[in-house]
Amino acid sequence: MEPATTRPRPTLTTGSVLPEDADRAALVARVHSPERGGPCVAAVRGKHVVDLTAIAPTVADLMELDDAAAVVREADGGHVWSLDELIQAPTDRREVPCLLSPIDLQVIKAAGVTFARSLLERVIEERTGGDPAQAARVRARIGQAVGGALDGIRPGSPEAGRVKELLVAEGLWSQYLEVGIGPDPEVFTKAPVLSSVGTGADIGVLGASVWNNPEPEVVLVVDSRGRVRGATLGNDVNLRDIEGRSALLLSRAKDNNASCAIGPFIRLLDEGFNLDTVRGLDIGLRIDGPDGYVLHGSSSMREISRDVLELVAATHGPHHQYPDGHVLFTGTLFAPTEDRQAPGAGFTHEYGDVVRISSPRLGTLVNTVVPSEQAAPWTFGVRALMRNLAQRGVLRG
């Protein structure tokens, strides 16, 4: 990819960012407040965003409240911002209020290889050693050998075991197939606490990468007791060339400056939006390139191979606790194979791409691709947050 140049920012509006039924949703936001020198926990109520920091100084605290949805809908708050102004505010200018990623102290985890279609693309990355020029040839061979064998298969089942035997005999077994159809899912730490970016922000792709793509995903918000409290959208940026060289480079491929986007808001579970709703969500993707290129994609949570609660149980339980809660990327069905730069090379990002990830019940997450090295540096960590909240007098024992 060529170095980033000056570019117009995507135009965001309330109508394009909010869920279609926002008037019935309990929506949690985080707002950067220059007057307070740090973030505020807030509720989206119609055209207004209401500060709830005096009630819950962090989003992690809010998720611990049994009546979190009622608090978001009804509790008296402090300062009120215009949602229109927050959505349109540049996220790289700290002198104006703007939207942040809606999570804070939660550990950012991700489940990988949870959809059969994208599972095969991980195998292709591995077989090509991260070389996009070989992708078409390897894709054809794997498709011919595997066919529809993975469709509808339950990971860890006897049927999955028989498919494994077939693929081993064909010399096609892979570590990605192991976590895709084996008994244990892949769960990894995607990014450090407080490092994710929100809607409207730049999203980073490592400058060394020449084969990469967005990963549009549903992100579960889980409290310290392992209860799913809400959901949002995320982009778990994928550097196919780097991870394809070796799965041991997963951290190099996944955890870079601004490489994790979450938002626009957390939608809390309630009587009108429950886990079955999450299980049926459709996710859309649109990429608009600076050269006029457009790519559309879609995926459905109905095609996931492991239930969302199975993924949560693999993350949180007697084997591992998260006292501040965690969020969990649930994986993606989207693995673009459409050629963009060269025949047979498939898709890869260009700097300046505007990525829109949307779902009717969750809204739209919008980010612009830049080199990670040129994204706004991450400077506000846990110590800065604790100092800021203490100075504001909102921390309680």
mmCIF file of C-alpha atoms in Angstrom:
data_model
loop_
_atom_site.group_PDB
_atom_site.id
_atom_site.type_symbol
_atom_site.label_atom_id
_atom_site.label_comp_id
_atom_site.label_asym_id
_atom_site.label_seq_id
_atom_site.Cartn_x
_atom_site.Cartn_y
_atom_site.Cartn_z
ATOM 1 C CA MET A 1 0.000 0.000 0.000
ATOM 2 C CA GLU A 2 1.087 3.525 -0.678
ATOM 3 C CA PRO A 3 1.600 5.947 2.265
ATOM 4 C CA ALA A 4 -1.520 7.723 3.494
ATOM 5 C CA THR A 5 -2.231 11.181 2.162
ATOM 6 C CA THR A 6 -4.525 13.959 3.309
ATOM 7 C CA ARG A 7 -8.102 12.788 2.782
ATOM 8 C CA PRO A 8 -11.618 13.901 3.670
ATOM 9 C CA ARG A 9 -13.150 12.160 6.650
ATOM 10 C CA PRO A 10 -16.337 10.121 6.170
ATOM 11 C CA THR A 11 -19.546 12.001 6.863
ATOM 12 C CA LEU A 12 -21.401 10.523 9.826
ATOM 13 C CA THR A 13 -24.989 11.272 10.759
ATOM 14 C CA THR A 14 -27.223 10.188 13.596
ATOM 15 C CA GLY A 15 -29.423 8.277 11.188
ATOM 16 C CA SER A 16 -26.524 6.360 9.670
ATOM 17 C CA VAL A 17 -24.898 5.406 12.981
ATOM 18 C CA LEU A 18 -27.797 4.528 15.294
ATOM 19 C CA PRO A 19 -29.633 1.175 15.284
ATOM 20 C CA GLU A 20 -32.886 1.205 13.329
ATOM 21 C CA ASP A 21 -34.877 0.777 16.559
ATOM 22 C CA ALA A 22 -32.779 3.133 18.672
ATOM 23 C CA ASP A 23 -35.902 4.477 20.406
ATOM 24 C CA ARG A 24 -36.352 1.037 22.019
ATOM 25 C CA ALA A 25 -32.673 0.310 22.716
ATOM 26 C CA ALA A 26 -30.621 0.802 25.889
ATOM 27 C CA LEU A 27 -27.442 2.256 24.366
ATOM 28 C CA VAL A 28 -24.197 2.944 26.207
ATOM 29 C CA ALA A 29 -21.604 5.389 24.878
ATOM 30 C CA ARG A 30 -18.300 6.810 26.050
ATOM 31 C CA VAL A 31 -17.587 10.450 25.439
ATOM 32 C CA HIS A 32 -14.296 12.302 25.582
ATOM 33 C CA SER A 33 -14.929 15.465 27.598
ATOM 34 C CA PRO A 34 -12.260 18.168 27.314
ATOM 35 C CA GLU A 35 -13.803 19.976 30.308
ATOM 36 C CA ARG A 36 -13.214 16.899 32.480
ATOM 37 C CA GLY A 37 -9.943 15.917 30.850
ATOM 38 C CA GLY A 38 -11.069 12.370 30.199
ATOM 39 C CA PRO A 39 -13.865 9.961 29.333
ATOM 40 C CA CYS A 40 -17.462 9.921 30.520
ATOM 41 C CA VAL A 41 -19.830 6.956 30.665
ATOM 42 C CA ALA A 42 -23.025 8.005 28.950
ATOM 43 C CA ALA A 43 -26.487 6.944 27.808
ATOM 44 C CA VAL A 44 -27.880 7.645 24.342
ATOM 45 C CA ARG A 45 -31.422 8.980 24.702
ATOM 46 C CA GLY A 46 -32.935 10.153 21.453
ATOM 47 C CA LYS A 47 -30.910 13.074 20.122
ATOM 48 C CA HIS A 48 -29.077 13.505 23.420
ATOM 49 C CA VAL A 49 -26.226 11.770 25.200
ATOM 50 C CA VAL A 50 -26.434 11.950 29.014
ATOM 51 C CA ASP A 51 -23.426 11.721 31.350
ATOM 52 C CA LEU A 52 -23.790 8.836 33.846
ATOM 53 C CA THR A 53 -20.247 8.928 35.246
ATOM 54 C CA ALA A 54 -21.463 9.943 38.729
ATOM 55 C CA ILE A 55 -23.466 6.685 38.821
ATOM 56 C CA ALA A 56 -20.952 4.421 37.085
ATOM 57 C CA PRO A 57 -17.440 5.890 36.713
ATOM 58 C CA THR A 58 -16.490 3.225 34.167
ATOM 59 C CA VAL A 59 -18.415 1.125 31.674
ATOM 60 C CA ALA A 60 -17.060 -1.908 33.539
ATOM 61 C CA ASP A 61 -18.853 -0.619 36.674
ATOM 62 C CA LEU A 62 -22.077 -0.091 34.714
ATOM 63 C CA MET A 63 -21.996 -3.674 33.429
ATOM 64 C CA GLU A 64 -21.945 -4.947 37.021
ATOM 65 C CA LEU A 65 -25.321 -3.335 37.823
ATOM 66 C CA ASP A 66 -28.208 -5.794 37.616
ATOM 67 C CA ASP A 67 -30.458 -2.915 36.511
ATOM 68 C CA ALA A 68 -27.990 -1.473 33.999
ATOM 69 C CA ALA A 69 -30.619 -1.159 31.252
ATOM 70 C CA ALA A 70 -32.976 0.743 33.567
ATOM 71 C CA VAL A 71 -30.133 3.041 34.646
ATOM 72 C CA VAL A 72 -29.273 3.791 31.032
ATOM 73 C CA ARG A 73 -32.892 4.550 30.188
ATOM 74 C CA GLU A 74 -34.056 6.415 33.280
ATOM 75 C CA ALA A 75 -31.372 7.516 35.744
ATOM 76 C CA ASP A 76 -30.776 11.203 36.338
ATOM 77 C CA GLY A 77 -27.529 12.222 34.744
ATOM 78 C CA GLY A 78 -25.164 15.123 34.514
ATOM 79 C CA HIS A 79 -24.008 16.976 31.430
ATOM 80 C CA VAL A 80 -25.971 16.481 28.191
ATOM 81 C CA TRP A 81 -24.350 16.507 24.756
ATOM 82 C CA SER A 82 -25.908 16.665 21.313
ATOM 83 C CA LEU A 83 -25.592 13.269 19.639
ATOM 84 C CA ASP A 84 -25.291 14.945 16.233
ATOM 85 C CA GLU A 85 -22.338 17.024 17.400
ATOM 86 C CA LEU A 86 -20.567 14.050 18.980
ATOM 87 C CA ILE A 87 -20.967 11.908 15.881
ATOM 88 C CA GLN A 88 -19.648 14.620 13.590
ATOM 89 C CA ALA A 89 -16.748 15.675 15.850
ATOM 90 C CA PRO A 90 -13.230 14.685 14.719
ATOM 91 C CA THR A 91 -11.807 12.034 17.022
ATOM 92 C CA ASP A 92 -8.206 13.270 16.723
ATOM 93 C CA ARG A 93 -8.894 16.727 18.203
ATOM 94 C CA ARG A 94 -9.083 16.499 21.959
ATOM 95 C CA GLU A 95 -10.307 20.089 22.404
ATOM 96 C CA VAL A 96 -13.863 19.065 21.406
ATOM 97 C CA PRO A 97 -16.169 16.360 22.830
ATOM 98 C CA CYS A 98 -16.292 13.229 20.680
ATOM 99 C CA LEU A 99 -17.294 9.585 20.795
ATOM 100 C CA LEU A 100 -14.811 6.989 22.029
ATOM 101 C CA SER A 101 -14.842 3.218 21.938
ATOM 102 C CA PRO A 102 -17.742 2.278 24.241
ATOM 103 C CA ILE A 103 -15.649 -0.036 26.451
ATOM 104 C CA ASP A 104 -12.949 0.785 28.960
ATOM 105 C CA LEU A 105 -11.512 -1.618 31.588
ATOM 106 C CA GLN A 106 -12.737 -4.817 29.961
ATOM 107 C CA VAL A 107 -10.084 -7.186 28.615
ATOM 108 C CA ILE A 108 -10.383 -7.408 24.818
ATOM 109 C CA LYS A 109 -10.569 -11.062 23.760
ATOM 110 C CA ALA A 110 -11.306 -12.592 20.368
ATOM 111 C CA ALA A 111 -12.448 -15.985 19.133
ATOM 112 C CA GLY A 112 -11.022 -17.015 15.791
ATOM 113 C CA VAL A 113 -11.965 -19.482 13.073
ATOM 114 C CA THR A 114 -15.614 -19.727 14.126
ATOM 115 C CA PHE A 115 -17.139 -19.797 10.611
ATOM 116 C CA ALA A 116 -16.463 -22.540 8.048
ATOM 117 C CA ARG A 117 -16.092 -20.195 5.066
ATOM 118 C CA SER A 118 -13.456 -18.006 6.700
ATOM 119 C CA LEU A 119 -11.865 -21.109 8.227
ATOM 120 C CA LEU A 120 -10.798 -22.264 4.773
ATOM 121 C CA GLU A 121 -9.273 -18.855 4.080
ATOM 122 C CA ARG A 122 -7.103 -19.233 7.195
ATOM 123 C CA VAL A 123 -5.895 -22.573 5.817
ATOM 124 C CA ILE A 124 -5.141 -20.846 2.506
ATOM 125 C CA GLU A 125 -3.063 -18.193 4.292
ATOM 126 C CA GLU A 126 -1.098 -20.938 6.007
ATOM 127 C CA ARG A 127 -0.566 -22.968 2.840
ATOM 128 C CA THR A 128 0.641 -19.950 0.870
ATOM 129 C CA GLY A 129 2.952 -18.802 3.661
ATOM 130 C CA GLY A 130 1.217 -15.426 3.490
ATOM 131 C CA ASP A 131 1.914 -14.953 -0.230
ATOM 132 C CA PRO A 132 -1.226 -13.535 -1.920
ATOM 133 C CA ALA A 133 0.069 -14.473 -5.392
ATOM 134 C CA GLN A 134 -0.475 -18.152 -4.569
ATOM 135 C CA ALA A 135 -3.949 -17.726 -3.078
ATOM 136 C CA ALA A 136 -6.049 -18.606 -6.140
ATOM 137 C CA ARG A 137 -4.152 -21.840 -6.846
ATOM 138 C CA VAL A 138 -4.290 -23.045 -3.232
ATOM 139 C CA ARG A 139 -7.945 -22.002 -2.881
ATOM 140 C CA ALA A 140 -8.883 -24.128 -5.887
ATOM 141 C CA ARG A 141 -7.066 -27.189 -4.552
ATOM 142 C CA ILE A 142 -8.556 -26.939 -1.056
ATOM 143 C CA GLY A 143 -12.034 -26.279 -2.416
ATOM 144 C CA GLN A 144 -11.783 -29.364 -4.627
ATOM 145 C CA ALA A 145 -10.605 -31.568 -1.768
ATOM 146 C CA VAL A 146 -12.884 -30.284 0.993
ATOM 147 C CA GLY A 147 -15.972 -29.293 -0.978
ATOM 148 C CA GLY A 148 -18.929 -28.890 1.393
ATOM 149 C CA ALA A 149 -17.543 -31.263 4.030
ATOM 150 C CA LEU A 150 -17.468 -28.510 6.660
ATOM 151 C CA ASP A 151 -20.983 -27.212 6.072
ATOM 152 C CA GLY A 152 -23.103 -27.501 9.217
ATOM 153 C CA ILE A 153 -20.529 -29.575 11.054
ATOM 154 C CA ARG A 154 -20.479 -29.337 14.861
ATOM 155 C CA PRO A 155 -16.971 -28.786 16.263
ATOM 156 C CA GLY A 156 -15.741 -31.668 18.395
ATOM 157 C CA SER A 157 -18.431 -34.067 17.118
ATOM 158 C CA PRO A 158 -17.826 -37.565 15.707
ATOM 159 C CA GLU A 159 -18.651 -36.141 12.268
ATOM 160 C CA ALA A 160 -15.902 -33.568 12.722
ATOM 161 C CA GLY A 161 -13.521 -36.368 13.648
ATOM 162 C CA ARG A 162 -14.288 -38.181 10.416
ATOM 163 C CA VAL A 163 -13.694 -35.020 8.386
ATOM 164 C CA LYS A 164 -10.361 -34.631 10.162
ATOM 165 C CA GLU A 165 -9.360 -38.152 9.140
ATOM 166 C CA LEU A 166 -10.258 -37.348 5.521
ATOM 167 C CA LEU A 167 -8.208 -34.159 5.484
ATOM 168 C CA VAL A 168 -5.230 -35.791 7.173
ATOM 169 C CA ALA A 169 -5.284 -38.492 4.490
ATOM 170 C CA GLU A 170 -5.289 -35.740 1.835
ATOM 171 C CA GLY A 171 -2.373 -33.974 3.523
ATOM 172 C CA LEU A 172 -4.548 -30.930 4.203
ATOM 173 C CA TRP A 173 -4.856 -30.943 7.997
ATOM 174 C CA SER A 174 -4.074 -27.588 9.583
ATOM 175 C CA GLN A 175 -3.845 -25.929 12.983
ATOM 176 C CA TYR A 176 -6.726 -23.713 11.825
ATOM 177 C CA LEU A 177 -8.882 -26.742 11.152
ATOM 178 C CA GLU A 178 -7.998 -28.012 14.626
ATOM 179 C CA VAL A 179 -9.533 -24.957 16.298
ATOM 180 C CA GLY A 180 -12.275 -24.654 13.671
ATOM 181 C CA ILE A 181 -13.781 -28.135 14.017
ATOM 182 C CA GLY A 182 -11.878 -29.593 16.971
ATOM 183 C CA PRO A 183 -13.140 -29.600 20.584
ATOM 184 C CA ASP A 184 -11.459 -26.363 21.682
ATOM 185 C CA PRO A 185 -11.977 -22.929 20.081
ATOM 186 C CA GLU A 186 -9.233 -20.412 19.469
ATOM 187 C CA VAL A 187 -9.484 -17.542 21.970
ATOM 188 C CA PHE A 188 -6.758 -14.910 22.158
ATOM 189 C CA THR A 189 -6.193 -11.451 23.581
ATOM 190 C CA LYS A 190 -6.833 -9.016 20.746
ATOM 191 C CA ALA A 191 -5.646 -5.733 22.234
ATOM 192 C CA PRO A 192 -4.635 -4.113 25.546
ATOM 193 C CA VAL A 193 -7.195 -2.598 27.907
ATOM 194 C CA LEU A 194 -8.223 0.940 26.793
ATOM 195 C CA SER A 195 -6.495 0.677 23.401
ATOM 196 C CA SER A 196 -9.545 0.213 21.147
ATOM 197 C CA VAL A 197 -10.830 3.038 18.953
ATOM 198 C CA GLY A 198 -14.436 4.019 18.300
ATOM 199 C CA THR A 199 -16.578 5.009 15.355
ATOM 200 C CA GLY A 200 -15.225 7.828 13.205
ATOM 201 C CA ALA A 201 -11.631 7.103 14.201
ATOM 202 C CA ASP A 202 -8.779 5.905 12.008
ATOM 203 C CA ILE A 203 -8.072 2.185 12.109
ATOM 204 C CA GLY A 204 -4.512 0.967 11.757
ATOM 205 C CA VAL A 205 -2.988 -1.561 9.364
ATOM 206 C CA LEU A 206 0.675 -2.326 9.977
ATOM 207 C CA GLY A 207 2.844 -0.695 7.320
ATOM 208 C CA ALA A 208 4.722 -3.922 6.617
ATOM 209 C CA SER A 209 1.550 -5.765 5.562
ATOM 210 C CA VAL A 210 0.683 -6.191 1.869
ATOM 211 C CA TRP A 211 -2.251 -8.645 2.254
ATOM 212 C CA ASN A 212 -4.935 -7.732 4.768
ATOM 213 C CA ASN A 213 -8.642 -7.199 5.263
ATOM 214 C CA PRO A 214 -11.236 -6.036 7.782
ATOM 215 C CA GLU A 215 -12.985 -8.571 9.989
ATOM 216 C CA PRO A 216 -16.540 -7.414 10.764
ATOM 217 C CA GLU A 217 -17.725 -9.097 13.945
ATOM 218 C CA VAL A 218 -20.316 -9.056 16.691
ATOM 219 C CA VAL A 219 -18.636 -8.288 20.016
ATOM 220 C CA LEU A 220 -20.160 -9.558 23.262
ATOM 221 C CA VAL A 221 -19.851 -7.486 26.440
ATOM 222 C CA VAL A 222 -19.453 -9.776 29.459
ATOM 223 C CA ASP A 223 -19.366 -8.832 33.158
ATOM 224 C CA SER A 224 -17.107 -10.176 35.910
ATOM 225 C CA ARG A 225 -19.518 -13.063 36.589
ATOM 226 C CA GLY A 226 -19.444 -14.242 32.995
ATOM 227 C CA ARG A 227 -22.888 -12.868 32.136
ATOM 228 C CA VAL A 228 -23.398 -11.455 28.641
ATOM 229 C CA ARG A 229 -24.763 -7.958 29.283
ATOM 230 C CA GLY A 230 -24.764 -6.494 25.787
ATOM 231 C CA ALA A 231 -23.358 -6.503 22.276
ATOM 232 C CA THR A 232 -21.691 -4.145 19.847
ATOM 233 C CA LEU A 233 -19.756 -4.283 16.571
ATOM 234 C CA GLY A 234 -16.041 -4.640 16.018
ATOM 235 C CA ASN A 235 -13.312 -4.736 13.385
ATOM 236 C CA ASP A 236 -10.640 -7.302 14.230
ATOM 237 C CA VAL A 237 -8.238 -6.203 11.492
ATOM 238 C CA ASN A 238 -6.557 -9.182 9.843
ATOM 239 C CA LEU A 239 -3.022 -9.128 8.400
ATOM 240 C CA ARG A 240 -3.169 -12.239 6.231
ATOM 241 C CA ASP A 241 0.425 -12.179 5.061
ATOM 242 C CA ILE A 242 1.926 -11.913 8.536
ATOM 243 C CA GLU A 243 -0.246 -14.512 10.254
ATOM 244 C CA GLY A 244 0.065 -16.716 7.173
ATOM 245 C CA ARG A 245 3.845 -16.888 7.626
ATOM 246 C CA SER A 246 3.335 -18.377 11.084
ATOM 247 C CA ALA A 247 0.493 -18.593 13.581
ATOM 248 C CA LEU A 248 3.095 -17.649 16.207
ATOM 249 C CA LEU A 249 3.023 -14.163 14.644
ATOM 250 C CA LEU A 250 -0.617 -13.725 15.722
ATOM 251 C CA SER A 251 0.243 -10.923 18.129
ATOM 252 C CA ARG A 252 2.263 -9.133 15.439
ATOM 253 C CA ALA A 253 -0.680 -9.503 13.046
ATOM 254 C CA LYS A 254 -3.457 -8.537 15.476
ATOM 255 C CA ASP A 255 -2.172 -6.128 18.100
ATOM 256 C CA ASN A 256 -0.948 -2.858 16.606
ATOM 257 C CA ASN A 257 -1.735 0.799 17.125
ATOM 258 C CA ALA A 258 -5.442 1.491 16.364
ATOM 259 C CA SER A 259 -5.914 -2.052 14.999
ATOM 260 C CA CYS A 260 -9.028 -2.740 17.101
ATOM 261 C CA ALA A 261 -12.241 -0.761 16.490
ATOM 262 C CA ILE A 262 -15.366 -1.227 18.624
ATOM 263 C CA GLY A 263 -18.702 0.585 18.516
ATOM 264 C CA PRO A 264 -20.583 2.683 17.907
ATOM 265 C CA PHE A 265 -22.451 1.865 21.154
ATOM 266 C CA ILE A 266 -23.052 -1.059 23.480
ATOM 267 C CA ARG A 267 -26.617 -2.277 23.193
ATOM 268 C CA LEU A 268 -27.631 -3.814 26.519
ATOM 269 C CA LEU A 269 -29.650 -7.006 26.626
ATOM 270 C CA ASP A 270 -33.274 -6.467 27.632
ATOM 271 C CA GLU A 271 -36.756 -7.775 26.886
ATOM 272 C CA GLY A 272 -36.525 -6.646 23.259
ATOM 273 C CA PHE A 273 -32.898 -7.559 22.558
ATOM 274 C CA ASN A 274 -31.705 -10.857 24.015
ATOM 275 C CA LEU A 275 -29.168 -13.571 23.252
ATOM 276 C CA ASP A 276 -31.434 -15.149 20.672
ATOM 277 C CA THR A 277 -31.527 -11.770 18.927
ATOM 278 C CA VAL A 278 -27.723 -11.765 18.936
ATOM 279 C CA ARG A 279 -27.659 -15.292 17.528
ATOM 280 C CA GLY A 280 -29.695 -14.088 14.557
ATOM 281 C CA LEU A 281 -27.887 -10.840 13.750
ATOM 282 C CA ASP A 282 -26.858 -10.036 10.200
ATOM 283 C CA ILE A 283 -23.693 -7.984 9.675
ATOM 284 C CA GLY A 284 -23.039 -5.897 6.603
ATOM 285 C CA LEU A 285 -19.749 -4.542 5.320
ATOM 286 C CA ARG A 286 -19.025 -1.770 2.836
ATOM 287 C CA ILE A 287 -15.562 -0.582 1.839
ATOM 288 C CA ASP A 288 -15.181 2.644 -0.134
ATOM 289 C CA GLY A 289 -11.699 3.146 -1.543
ATOM 290 C CA PRO A 290 -10.114 6.542 -2.213
ATOM 291 C CA ASP A 291 -10.019 5.589 -5.906
ATOM 292 C CA GLY A 292 -13.763 4.916 -6.150
ATOM 293 C CA TYR A 293 -13.446 1.200 -5.419
ATOM 294 C CA VAL A 294 -16.468 -0.294 -3.594
ATOM 295 C CA LEU A 295 -16.775 -3.702 -1.945
ATOM 296 C CA HIS A 296 -19.870 -5.119 -0.274
ATOM 297 C CA GLY A 297 -19.972 -8.107 2.041
ATOM 298 C CA SER A 298 -22.297 -9.693 4.553
ATOM 299 C CA SER A 299 -22.387 -12.423 7.138
ATOM 300 C CA SER A 300 -24.875 -13.917 9.531
ATOM 301 C CA MET A 301 -24.451 -15.055 13.112
ATOM 302 C CA ARG A 302 -26.789 -17.930 12.211
ATOM 303 C CA GLU A 303 -23.860 -19.571 10.416
ATOM 304 C CA ILE A 304 -21.475 -19.553 13.371
ATOM 305 C CA SER A 305 -20.186 -23.031 14.213
ATOM 306 C CA ARG A 306 -20.065 -22.587 18.001
ATOM 307 C CA ASP A 307 -22.801 -20.995 20.095
ATOM 308 C CA VAL A 308 -21.933 -17.637 21.596
ATOM 309 C CA LEU A 309 -22.287 -18.997 25.139
ATOM 310 C CA GLU A 310 -19.853 -21.789 24.277
ATOM 311 C CA LEU A 311 -17.336 -19.134 23.258
ATOM 312 C CA VAL A 312 -17.926 -17.203 26.488
ATOM 313 C CA ALA A 313 -17.469 -20.389 28.536
ATOM 314 C CA ALA A 314 -14.167 -21.058 26.756
ATOM 315 C CA THR A 315 -13.027 -17.582 27.816
ATOM 316 C CA HIS A 316 -14.434 -17.087 31.329
ATOM 317 C CA GLY A 317 -14.949 -19.785 33.932
ATOM 318 C CA PRO A 318 -13.187 -21.754 36.676
ATOM 319 C CA HIS A 319 -10.088 -21.718 34.466
ATOM 320 C CA HIS A 320 -9.970 -17.909 33.999
ATOM 321 C CA GLN A 321 -11.678 -14.904 35.577
ATOM 322 C CA TYR A 322 -11.942 -11.251 34.515
ATOM 323 C CA PRO A 323 -12.652 -9.025 37.533
ATOM 324 C CA ASP A 324 -13.347 -6.026 35.278
ATOM 325 C CA GLY A 325 -15.239 -8.090 32.717
ATOM 326 C CA HIS A 326 -14.225 -8.728 29.137
ATOM 327 C CA VAL A 327 -15.463 -8.219 25.608
ATOM 328 C CA LEU A 328 -15.340 -11.036 23.102
ATOM 329 C CA PHE A 329 -15.073 -10.766 19.326
ATOM 330 C CA THR A 330 -17.064 -13.769 18.068
ATOM 331 C CA GLY A 331 -15.362 -14.280 14.699
ATOM 332 C CA THR A 332 -16.262 -13.440 11.131
ATOM 333 C CA LEU A 333 -17.730 -15.133 8.099
ATOM 334 C CA PHE A 334 -16.232 -12.467 5.860
ATOM 335 C CA ALA A 335 -13.076 -13.449 3.965
ATOM 336 C CA PRO A 336 -12.860 -11.380 0.757
ATOM 337 C CA THR A 337 -11.403 -13.150 -2.266
ATOM 338 C CA GLU A 338 -12.267 -10.567 -4.939
ATOM 339 C CA ASP A 339 -9.116 -9.394 -6.732
ATOM 340 C CA ARG A 340 -8.269 -5.753 -6.187
ATOM 341 C CA GLN A 341 -4.642 -5.059 -7.049
ATOM 342 C CA ALA A 342 -3.544 -8.051 -9.129
ATOM 343 C CA PRO A 343 -5.173 -11.149 -10.676
ATOM 344 C CA GLY A 344 -5.299 -14.024 -8.230
ATOM 345 C CA ALA A 345 -4.126 -11.903 -5.281
ATOM 346 C CA GLY A 346 -7.555 -11.337 -3.748
ATOM 347 C CA PHE A 347 -8.497 -8.324 -1.673
ATOM 348 C CA THR A 348 -6.213 -6.087 0.354
ATOM 349 C CA HIS A 349 -6.703 -2.652 1.871
ATOM 350 C CA GLU A 350 -5.580 0.663 0.428
ATOM 351 C CA TYR A 351 -4.854 3.514 2.820
ATOM 352 C CA GLY A 352 -7.848 5.820 2.846
ATOM 353 C CA ASP A 353 -10.384 2.981 2.628
ATOM 354 C CA VAL A 354 -13.534 3.825 4.592
ATOM 355 C CA VAL A 355 -14.845 0.685 6.299
ATOM 356 C CA ARG A 356 -18.476 0.557 7.396
ATOM 357 C CA ILE A 357 -19.597 -2.381 9.526
ATOM 358 C CA SER A 358 -23.316 -2.384 10.233
ATOM 359 C CA SER A 359 -26.166 -4.362 11.707
ATOM 360 C CA PRO A 360 -29.742 -3.061 11.906
ATOM 361 C CA ARG A 361 -29.989 -3.711 15.658
ATOM 362 C CA LEU A 362 -26.503 -2.410 16.550
ATOM 363 C CA GLY A 363 -25.929 0.549 14.218
ATOM 364 C CA THR A 364 -22.835 1.298 12.158
ATOM 365 C CA LEU A 365 -19.133 1.362 12.993
ATOM 366 C CA VAL A 366 -17.181 3.576 10.576
ATOM 367 C CA ASN A 367 -13.384 3.805 10.358
ATOM 368 C CA THR A 368 -10.753 4.973 7.872
ATOM 369 C CA VAL A 369 -7.686 2.815 7.170
ATOM 370 C CA VAL A 370 -4.258 4.332 7.847
ATOM 371 C CA PRO A 371 -0.835 2.852 8.625
ATOM 372 C CA SER A 372 -0.676 1.899 12.298
ATOM 373 C CA GLU A 373 2.516 3.910 12.470
ATOM 374 C CA GLN A 374 0.587 7.053 11.444
ATOM 375 C CA ALA A 375 -2.541 6.525 13.553
ATOM 376 C CA ALA A 376 -3.010 8.726 16.615
ATOM 377 C CA PRO A 377 -0.693 7.338 19.324
ATOM 378 C CA TRP A 378 -2.297 5.568 22.267
ATOM 379 C CA THR A 379 -1.450 7.678 25.312
ATOM 380 C CA PHE A 380 -4.382 7.369 27.757
ATOM 381 C CA GLY A 381 -3.951 4.184 29.771
ATOM 382 C CA VAL A 382 -5.221 2.743 33.048
ATOM 383 C CA ARG A 383 -3.108 5.009 35.266
ATOM 384 C CA ALA A 384 -4.301 8.096 33.407
ATOM 385 C CA LEU A 385 -7.929 6.974 33.732
ATOM 386 C CA MET A 386 -7.639 6.309 37.460
ATOM 387 C CA ARG A 387 -5.945 9.667 38.092
ATOM 388 C CA ASN A 388 -8.579 11.463 36.050
ATOM 389 C CA LEU A 389 -11.516 9.801 37.815
ATOM 390 C CA ALA A 390 -9.929 10.446 41.226
ATOM 391 C CA GLN A 391 -9.446 14.137 40.424
ATOM 392 C CA ARG A 392 -13.092 14.362 39.396
ATOM 393 C CA GLY A 393 -14.187 12.768 42.688
ATOM 394 C CA VAL A 394 -16.283 10.010 41.087
ATOM 395 C CA LEU A 395 -14.403 6.973 42.419
ATOM 396 C CA ARG A 396 -16.152 5.249 45.303
ATOM 397 C CA GLY A 397 -15.023 2.576 47.709
#
